[in-house]
Amino acid sequence: MTSNGSAVDEVLPFSRLLFLGLQHVLVMYAGDIAVPLIVSETLHLPASETVVLINSSLFVAGIATLIQCLGLWKLGARLPVMMGATFLSVAPMISMGLESHLGLQGYYGALLVSGALGILIAPLMGRILELFPPVVNGSLITLLGLSLMGVAINWVGDGQPTVDRVINGVSVTSANPAYGSLQTLGLAILVVVVILLLRKCGRGIWQSLATLAGIIISTIVAIPLGEFHAPNLTNWPWIAFTPPFRFGAPIFHIGAIITMTIVMLITLVESAAVFLALGEITGRRLTRAEMTRAFRADGLGILVGGIFNAFPYTSYSQNVGLVTVTGVRSRYVCAGGGAMLVFLGLLPKFGHLVAAIPQPVLGGAGLVMFGMVAANGIRILSTVDFRARPNDLFIVAVSIASGLIPTLSPSLFQHLPAWISPITHSGVVLGSSVAFLLNLFFNGTTAQQTASTPTTLLSADEDHT
């Protein structure tokens, strides 16, 4: 009988390692590909670039997972961790992608700088964690779910509610008659129904695979309805490597860098909760030096994401739940999952199939995923003692209200300087900045605000992926 500590370093037989690693990949797969799909659909990227984002997301997630599990020099938690793209990056990436002077080059430039900063500040994160108590993170995660809901709704409708037409040389905006047809609504509802049935009636891993199963079943149903348009795969190789800086040389813009630095800090806070929880589950509680190594690996993952056209990466908490359910604590299992992600990221044909998933199908999954994000934010806020700290209500109220402005009225800040647009055009970044500053204003940096343990964040990403 091995102790929990030695169980983390246990090397399992290859066949068992392969199966358990695949299980971890399946649990986090839907979340990791959802991020590039959201971005590419919203920015109207061509299929070839959508495939680049999907493959890059899987490839870098695998690299980040391998570093966290196996360790590299002074990097890596050396715990059973699965890394995946964080939803926190979606809104800023879309905002920057729509800016003509930034585009994806500005986003990746900011990602490179924020990742490098993450590596540098890793030893200070113990103190920085105190600046992100549950009232700040709960407000942010709630706002994140709410701000993404509009994307999911338009996916369900299979387009935009209005269309622009040119009539007699005049541009006219009118209602889209195809928006929200009974067929598209039916596909979206089918996804939701499958997810809910598996969550209630499924057992073990099937509950964790509910979102992925809903997407697959609804896509199969979409084929005879003419909603699934199979891509032409003959011109694509089976294996291909995505080159660095596929979208062009990075652009370094101060506003974009500030935005992604905020995202990086919050991502590290999210990961901290998972690292602390895994330390308890596996019996290998991380020391300050080990936490520093874990944060450095997170920063490196963000930096690599900037190089290989990907995203910031965080540790997925649903995989922590899988560690608990299976009782297998070996970090080599997740390392095997990381190797599988790297391999999947080298398959462009596979990426094209994923990119062909109909919008209404993604919309049904998005309603559940983004709703779960908001619900988990509310759950985090429920740990805040508003009676003892009544001013925290103002933090929640003003930050969420501020963060919804770019979603509800995108043109409100049109007269502000262009350099601040990556912040003011992203509701998540604007709202989180307001929450962060208001928390400093009302609560300062006293230890009292960290009375709620960081593990209250454990479920922030759980199940929405």
XYZ file of C-alpha atoms in Angstrom:
465
model
C 0.000 0.000 0.000
C 1.567 3.269 -1.081
C 1.188 6.571 0.678
C -0.515 9.452 -1.088
C 2.819 11.192 -1.629
C 4.386 8.197 -3.371
C 1.130 7.596 -5.287
C 1.770 10.864 -7.116
C 5.036 9.443 -8.498
C 3.655 5.965 -9.261
C 4.254 4.781 -12.839
C 1.315 2.632 -13.966
C 1.342 -0.107 -16.643
C 1.150 1.373 -20.146
C -2.329 0.067 -21.005
C -3.829 1.473 -17.811
C -1.884 4.711 -18.222
C -3.252 5.078 -21.758
C -6.879 4.533 -20.754
C -6.747 6.807 -17.707
C -4.916 9.503 -19.669
C -7.546 9.371 -22.421
C -10.218 9.730 -19.761
C -8.628 12.975 -18.574
C -8.457 14.256 -22.172
C -12.148 13.522 -22.753
C -13.149 15.347 -19.580
C -11.372 18.577 -20.536
C -11.512 18.356 -24.337
C -14.799 20.214 -24.893
C -13.611 23.175 -22.826
C -10.284 23.468 -24.593
C -11.769 23.515 -28.103
C -14.703 25.731 -27.066
C -12.391 28.723 -26.600
C -10.989 28.769 -30.181
C -14.440 28.014 -31.610
C -15.996 30.979 -29.787
C -13.237 33.315 -30.930
C -13.188 32.177 -34.561
C -16.980 32.287 -34.923
C -17.238 35.755 -33.387
C -14.341 37.176 -35.432
C -15.639 35.420 -38.593
C -12.291 33.775 -39.262
C -11.991 31.490 -42.301
C -11.969 27.728 -41.758
C -8.203 27.468 -42.257
C -7.508 29.907 -39.422
C -10.134 28.271 -37.212
C -8.247 24.995 -37.613
C -5.009 26.769 -36.653
C -6.601 28.010 -33.414
C -8.066 24.585 -32.563
C -4.851 22.674 -33.235
C -2.732 25.289 -31.470
C -5.001 25.202 -28.427
C -4.657 21.425 -28.094
C -0.926 21.451 -28.855
C -0.016 24.120 -26.278
C -2.396 22.633 -23.692
C -0.444 19.393 -24.041
C 2.912 21.142 -23.637
C 1.695 23.069 -20.572
C 0.298 19.862 -19.057
C 3.562 17.970 -19.576
C 5.571 20.753 -17.914
C 3.225 20.919 -14.914
C 3.147 17.132 -14.447
C 6.756 16.163 -15.160
C 8.538 19.381 -14.195
C 11.232 21.209 -16.113
C 14.123 22.798 -14.191
C 12.417 25.179 -11.720
C 9.004 24.889 -13.322
C 6.035 22.615 -12.743
C 3.797 21.550 -9.853
C 4.672 17.854 -10.417
C 1.063 16.954 -9.637
C -1.721 15.303 -11.718
C -2.748 18.543 -13.476
C -4.474 18.986 -16.836
C -4.020 22.420 -18.423
C -6.516 23.956 -20.815
C -7.413 27.270 -22.429
C -9.153 29.635 -20.025
C -12.458 31.315 -20.874
C -11.046 34.500 -19.328
C -9.153 35.115 -22.569
C -12.200 34.987 -24.842
C -13.645 38.474 -24.378
C -10.279 40.336 -24.511
C -9.206 38.355 -27.582
C -12.438 39.144 -29.403
C -12.207 42.809 -28.416
C -8.622 43.116 -29.669
C -9.351 41.075 -32.786
C -12.039 43.564 -33.777
C -9.694 46.543 -33.354
C -8.088 47.432 -36.696
C -4.897 48.762 -35.063
C -4.463 45.621 -32.941
C -6.011 42.481 -34.369
C -4.731 39.077 -33.312
C -1.157 40.367 -33.617
C -1.832 42.821 -30.785
C -3.401 40.054 -28.720
C -0.431 37.724 -29.123
C 2.032 40.515 -28.387
C 0.205 41.175 -25.114
C 0.146 37.433 -24.390
C 3.924 37.201 -24.772
C 4.539 40.067 -22.356
C 1.987 38.891 -19.779
C 3.430 35.359 -19.860
C 6.945 36.671 -19.261
C 5.632 38.814 -16.392
C 3.895 35.738 -14.959
C 7.216 33.894 -14.802
C 8.929 36.859 -13.139
C 6.286 37.486 -10.468
C 5.794 33.816 -9.582
C 7.706 34.185 -6.260
C 5.419 37.103 -5.289
C 2.135 35.353 -5.993
C 1.675 34.378 -2.340
C 1.165 38.056 -1.562
C -0.739 38.857 -4.741
C -3.290 36.159 -3.915
C -4.497 38.354 -1.065
C -5.559 40.996 -3.592
C -8.003 38.562 -5.254
C -10.405 37.461 -2.494
C -13.663 35.610 -3.311
C -15.611 38.868 -3.737
C -13.327 39.876 -6.629
C -13.095 36.452 -8.283
C -16.784 35.714 -7.774
C -17.762 39.004 -9.411
C -15.397 38.352 -12.303
C -16.570 34.806 -12.984
C -20.248 35.791 -12.751
C -19.639 38.626 -15.193
C -17.720 36.315 -17.503
C -20.695 33.970 -17.851
C -23.166 36.820 -18.374
C -21.050 38.594 -20.988
C -20.634 35.433 -23.070
C -24.335 34.578 -23.038
C -25.007 36.806 -26.058
C -22.525 34.769 -28.087
C -24.305 31.523 -27.217
C -27.731 32.974 -28.046
C -26.627 34.074 -31.516
C -25.136 30.628 -32.067
C -28.523 29.110 -31.228
C -30.091 31.458 -33.783
C -27.438 30.430 -36.336
C -26.324 33.959 -37.119
C -27.272 37.505 -36.215
C -30.837 38.768 -35.577
C -30.348 41.450 -38.263
C -28.739 41.436 -41.694
C -27.338 44.249 -43.834
C -28.561 44.456 -47.413
C -27.887 46.922 -50.220
C -31.110 48.028 -51.931
C -30.844 50.485 -54.805
C -27.377 51.447 -53.642
C -28.521 52.092 -50.068
C -27.404 49.938 -47.113
C -30.468 48.746 -45.197
C -30.515 46.807 -41.916
C -33.470 44.470 -41.500
C -34.529 41.468 -39.453
C -32.976 38.128 -40.405
C -35.903 35.799 -41.254
C -33.714 32.686 -40.851
C -32.635 33.661 -37.340
C -33.859 31.235 -34.676
C -35.671 28.814 -36.986
C -37.462 25.848 -35.422
C -34.739 23.544 -36.765
C -31.879 25.463 -35.169
C -33.791 25.839 -31.908
C -34.444 22.089 -31.914
C -30.744 21.239 -32.317
C -29.779 23.567 -29.474
C -32.499 22.192 -27.208
C -31.374 18.623 -27.984
C -27.851 19.447 -26.748
C -29.227 20.879 -23.499
C -31.538 17.885 -22.972
C -28.719 15.355 -23.513
C -26.464 17.232 -21.096
C -29.143 17.390 -18.396
C -30.134 13.732 -18.806
C -26.541 12.532 -18.529
C -25.919 14.772 -15.522
C -28.950 13.225 -13.791
C -28.877 9.621 -15.001
C -25.257 9.088 -16.076
C -22.727 7.369 -13.861
C -19.029 8.061 -13.330
C -17.228 9.554 -16.293
C -20.457 9.870 -18.321
C -21.483 12.778 -16.162
C -18.203 14.505 -16.948
C -18.634 13.757 -20.659
C -22.176 15.158 -20.782
C -21.258 18.289 -22.775
C -19.133 16.403 -25.295
C -21.842 13.740 -25.718
C -24.484 16.414 -26.266
C -22.399 18.044 -28.990
C -21.708 14.721 -30.769
C -25.331 13.490 -30.664
C -26.777 16.801 -31.860
C -24.185 17.032 -34.664
C -25.177 13.534 -35.874
C -28.842 14.607 -35.856
C -27.878 17.750 -37.824
C -26.490 15.711 -40.747
C -29.822 14.573 -42.286
C -31.291 18.010 -41.564
C -28.677 19.636 -43.786
C -27.174 21.681 -40.958
C -23.797 19.908 -40.994
C -21.563 20.777 -43.930
C -18.770 18.223 -44.127
C -15.422 19.867 -44.876
C -13.187 18.823 -47.759
C -10.295 17.023 -46.070
C -8.493 15.737 -49.155
C -6.216 18.780 -49.468
C -5.047 18.597 -45.872
C -2.236 16.350 -44.603
C -2.817 13.948 -41.763
C -0.062 15.480 -39.652
C 1.137 19.093 -39.791
C 2.938 21.435 -37.412
C 1.472 24.887 -36.828
C 4.289 27.437 -37.241
C 4.906 30.123 -34.617
C 3.300 33.549 -35.183
C 0.959 32.196 -37.845
C -1.065 35.456 -37.786
C 1.972 37.717 -38.250
C 4.604 39.422 -36.120
C 3.273 40.398 -32.669
C 2.293 43.999 -31.931
C 3.102 45.356 -28.470
C 0.394 47.791 -27.324
C 0.314 49.150 -23.766
C -3.461 48.914 -23.380
C -3.533 45.332 -24.642
C -0.603 44.401 -22.389
C -2.368 45.818 -19.315
C -5.502 43.892 -20.256
C -3.748 40.547 -20.628
C -1.658 41.135 -17.503
C -4.906 41.389 -15.533
C -6.117 38.187 -17.180
C -2.786 36.526 -16.352
C -3.022 37.462 -12.671
C -6.557 36.129 -12.375
C -5.544 32.962 -14.224
C -2.764 32.344 -11.705
C -5.235 32.847 -8.860
C -7.567 30.279 -10.445
C -4.706 27.822 -10.783
C -3.672 28.392 -7.164
C -7.013 27.036 -5.986
C -6.535 23.863 -8.021
C -2.938 23.384 -6.866
C -3.981 23.755 -3.215
C -6.853 21.314 -3.666
C -4.665 18.755 -5.439
C -2.101 19.064 -2.666
C -4.784 18.081 -0.154
C -6.201 15.276 -2.315
C -2.845 13.674 -3.109
C -1.287 14.239 0.296
C 1.543 16.270 -1.222
C 0.885 19.758 0.113
C 2.884 22.253 -1.872
C 5.499 24.385 -0.177
C 5.973 28.022 -1.167
C 8.879 27.008 -3.427
C 6.734 24.349 -5.127
C 3.878 26.841 -5.621
C 6.399 29.188 -7.214
C 7.424 26.429 -9.636
C 3.758 25.828 -10.481
C 3.147 29.536 -11.140
C 6.259 29.740 -13.314
C 4.913 26.874 -15.425
C 1.599 28.721 -15.772
C 3.453 31.809 -16.955
C 5.486 29.730 -19.403
C 2.265 28.198 -20.734
C 0.911 31.687 -21.452
C 4.198 32.665 -23.114
C 4.190 29.535 -25.309
C 0.569 30.264 -26.157
C 1.639 33.662 -27.475
C 4.273 32.059 -29.675
C 2.094 29.253 -31.082
C -1.112 31.211 -31.808
C -2.973 29.942 -28.740
C -4.320 31.230 -25.403
C -3.557 31.607 -21.695
C -3.795 28.265 -19.911
C -5.084 27.315 -16.498
C -5.425 24.056 -14.554
C -8.855 22.509 -15.164
C -10.718 21.781 -11.954
C -13.009 19.141 -13.504
C -9.922 16.962 -13.881
C -9.283 17.371 -10.166
C -12.732 15.870 -9.671
C -11.717 12.961 -11.899
C -8.626 12.352 -9.742
C -10.938 12.148 -6.735
C -13.463 9.854 -8.462
C -10.906 7.383 -9.852
C -8.606 7.494 -6.831
C -5.610 7.477 -9.232
C -3.165 10.166 -8.115
C -0.265 9.426 -10.458
C 0.986 12.541 -12.240
C 2.137 10.326 -15.107
C -1.498 9.653 -15.993
C -2.061 13.358 -16.702
C 1.317 13.522 -18.425
C 0.025 10.793 -20.743
C -3.057 12.927 -21.340
C -0.785 15.855 -22.160
C 1.074 13.775 -24.743
C -2.261 12.872 -26.359
C -3.186 16.570 -26.565
C 0.107 17.341 -28.308
C -0.603 14.584 -30.850
C -4.188 15.806 -31.457
C -2.790 19.289 -32.046
C -0.793 17.949 -34.990
C -3.856 16.609 -36.869
C -5.308 19.302 -39.197
C -7.965 16.942 -40.619
C -9.286 16.451 -37.117
C -9.315 20.208 -36.558
C -11.403 20.741 -39.712
C -14.008 18.237 -38.520
C -14.301 20.035 -35.193
C -14.587 23.411 -36.955
C -17.561 22.085 -38.962
C -19.771 21.637 -35.878
C -23.016 23.577 -36.603
C -23.520 26.866 -34.769
C -26.846 25.860 -33.148
C -25.128 22.820 -31.623
C -22.415 25.014 -30.157
C -25.117 27.417 -29.003
C -26.895 24.762 -26.960
C -23.631 23.738 -25.331
C -22.720 27.399 -24.843
C -25.928 28.148 -22.967
C -25.047 25.441 -20.463
C -21.317 26.188 -20.291
C -21.621 29.954 -19.927
C -24.560 29.589 -17.559
C -22.414 27.312 -15.409
C -19.666 29.919 -15.410
C -22.080 32.529 -14.046
C -23.547 30.029 -11.563
C -20.099 29.139 -10.242
C -19.352 32.833 -9.809
C -22.509 33.158 -7.738
C -21.449 30.121 -5.719
C -18.121 31.771 -4.965
C -19.899 34.971 -3.936
C -22.022 32.914 -1.531
C -18.871 32.351 0.548
C -18.539 36.098 1.177
C -19.891 37.308 4.540
C -21.849 40.350 3.361
C -23.150 41.052 6.881
C -19.664 41.451 8.279
C -18.470 43.239 5.131
C -21.454 45.179 3.722
C -19.253 47.225 1.382
C -18.554 44.036 -0.574
C -22.084 44.400 -1.977
C -20.962 47.611 -3.665
C -17.932 45.829 -5.112
C -20.197 43.202 -6.691
C -22.827 45.693 -7.852
C -20.539 48.289 -9.441
C -18.120 45.800 -11.014
C -20.872 43.728 -12.681
C -22.742 46.869 -13.794
C -19.530 48.314 -15.264
C -18.598 45.053 -16.934
C -21.937 44.766 -18.731
C -21.567 48.183 -20.398
C -19.455 46.974 -23.368
C -21.954 44.159 -23.954
C -25.116 46.255 -23.700
C -23.796 49.512 -25.216
C -20.561 48.952 -27.174
C -20.375 52.562 -28.408
C -20.559 54.253 -24.990
C -16.767 54.638 -24.760
C -16.177 55.582 -28.409
C -14.787 59.031 -27.530
C -12.117 57.727 -25.142
C -8.474 57.418 -26.325
C -7.725 54.426 -28.560
C -5.009 53.061 -26.256
C -7.568 52.261 -23.555
C -9.974 50.438 -25.889
C -8.727 46.897 -25.034
C -9.911 47.579 -21.479
C -13.127 49.531 -22.112
C -14.271 47.270 -24.965
C -13.943 44.098 -22.887
C -16.571 43.747 -20.206
C -14.615 41.064 -18.367
C -11.449 43.140 -18.123
C -13.319 46.360 -17.290
C -15.426 44.662 -14.621
C -12.492 42.817 -13.063
C -10.435 46.021 -12.980
C -13.260 47.820 -11.193
C -13.676 44.927 -8.716
C -9.931 44.853 -8.032
C -9.703 48.610 -7.399
C -12.882 48.764 -5.301
C -11.636 45.906 -3.148
C -8.426 47.842 -2.480
C -10.492 50.964 -1.736
C -12.880 49.299 0.714
C -10.783 46.473 2.158
C -7.146 47.303 1.494
C -4.739 44.388 1.646
C -5.479 43.182 5.159
C -5.388 39.486 5.924
C -9.065 39.613 6.886
C -10.157 39.563 3.283
C -8.556 36.152 2.749
C -10.572 34.527 5.508
C -12.227 32.411 2.854
C -9.685 29.852 1.725
C -8.572 29.980 -1.914
C -10.064 26.546 -2.415
C -13.466 28.251 -2.609
C -12.407 28.898 -6.206
C -12.033 25.224 -6.946
C -15.318 24.963 -8.825
C -14.881 28.116 -10.852
C -14.161 26.201 -14.059
C -15.784 22.920 -13.095
C -18.368 21.447 -15.452
C -18.741 24.489 -17.698
C -16.242 22.794 -19.934
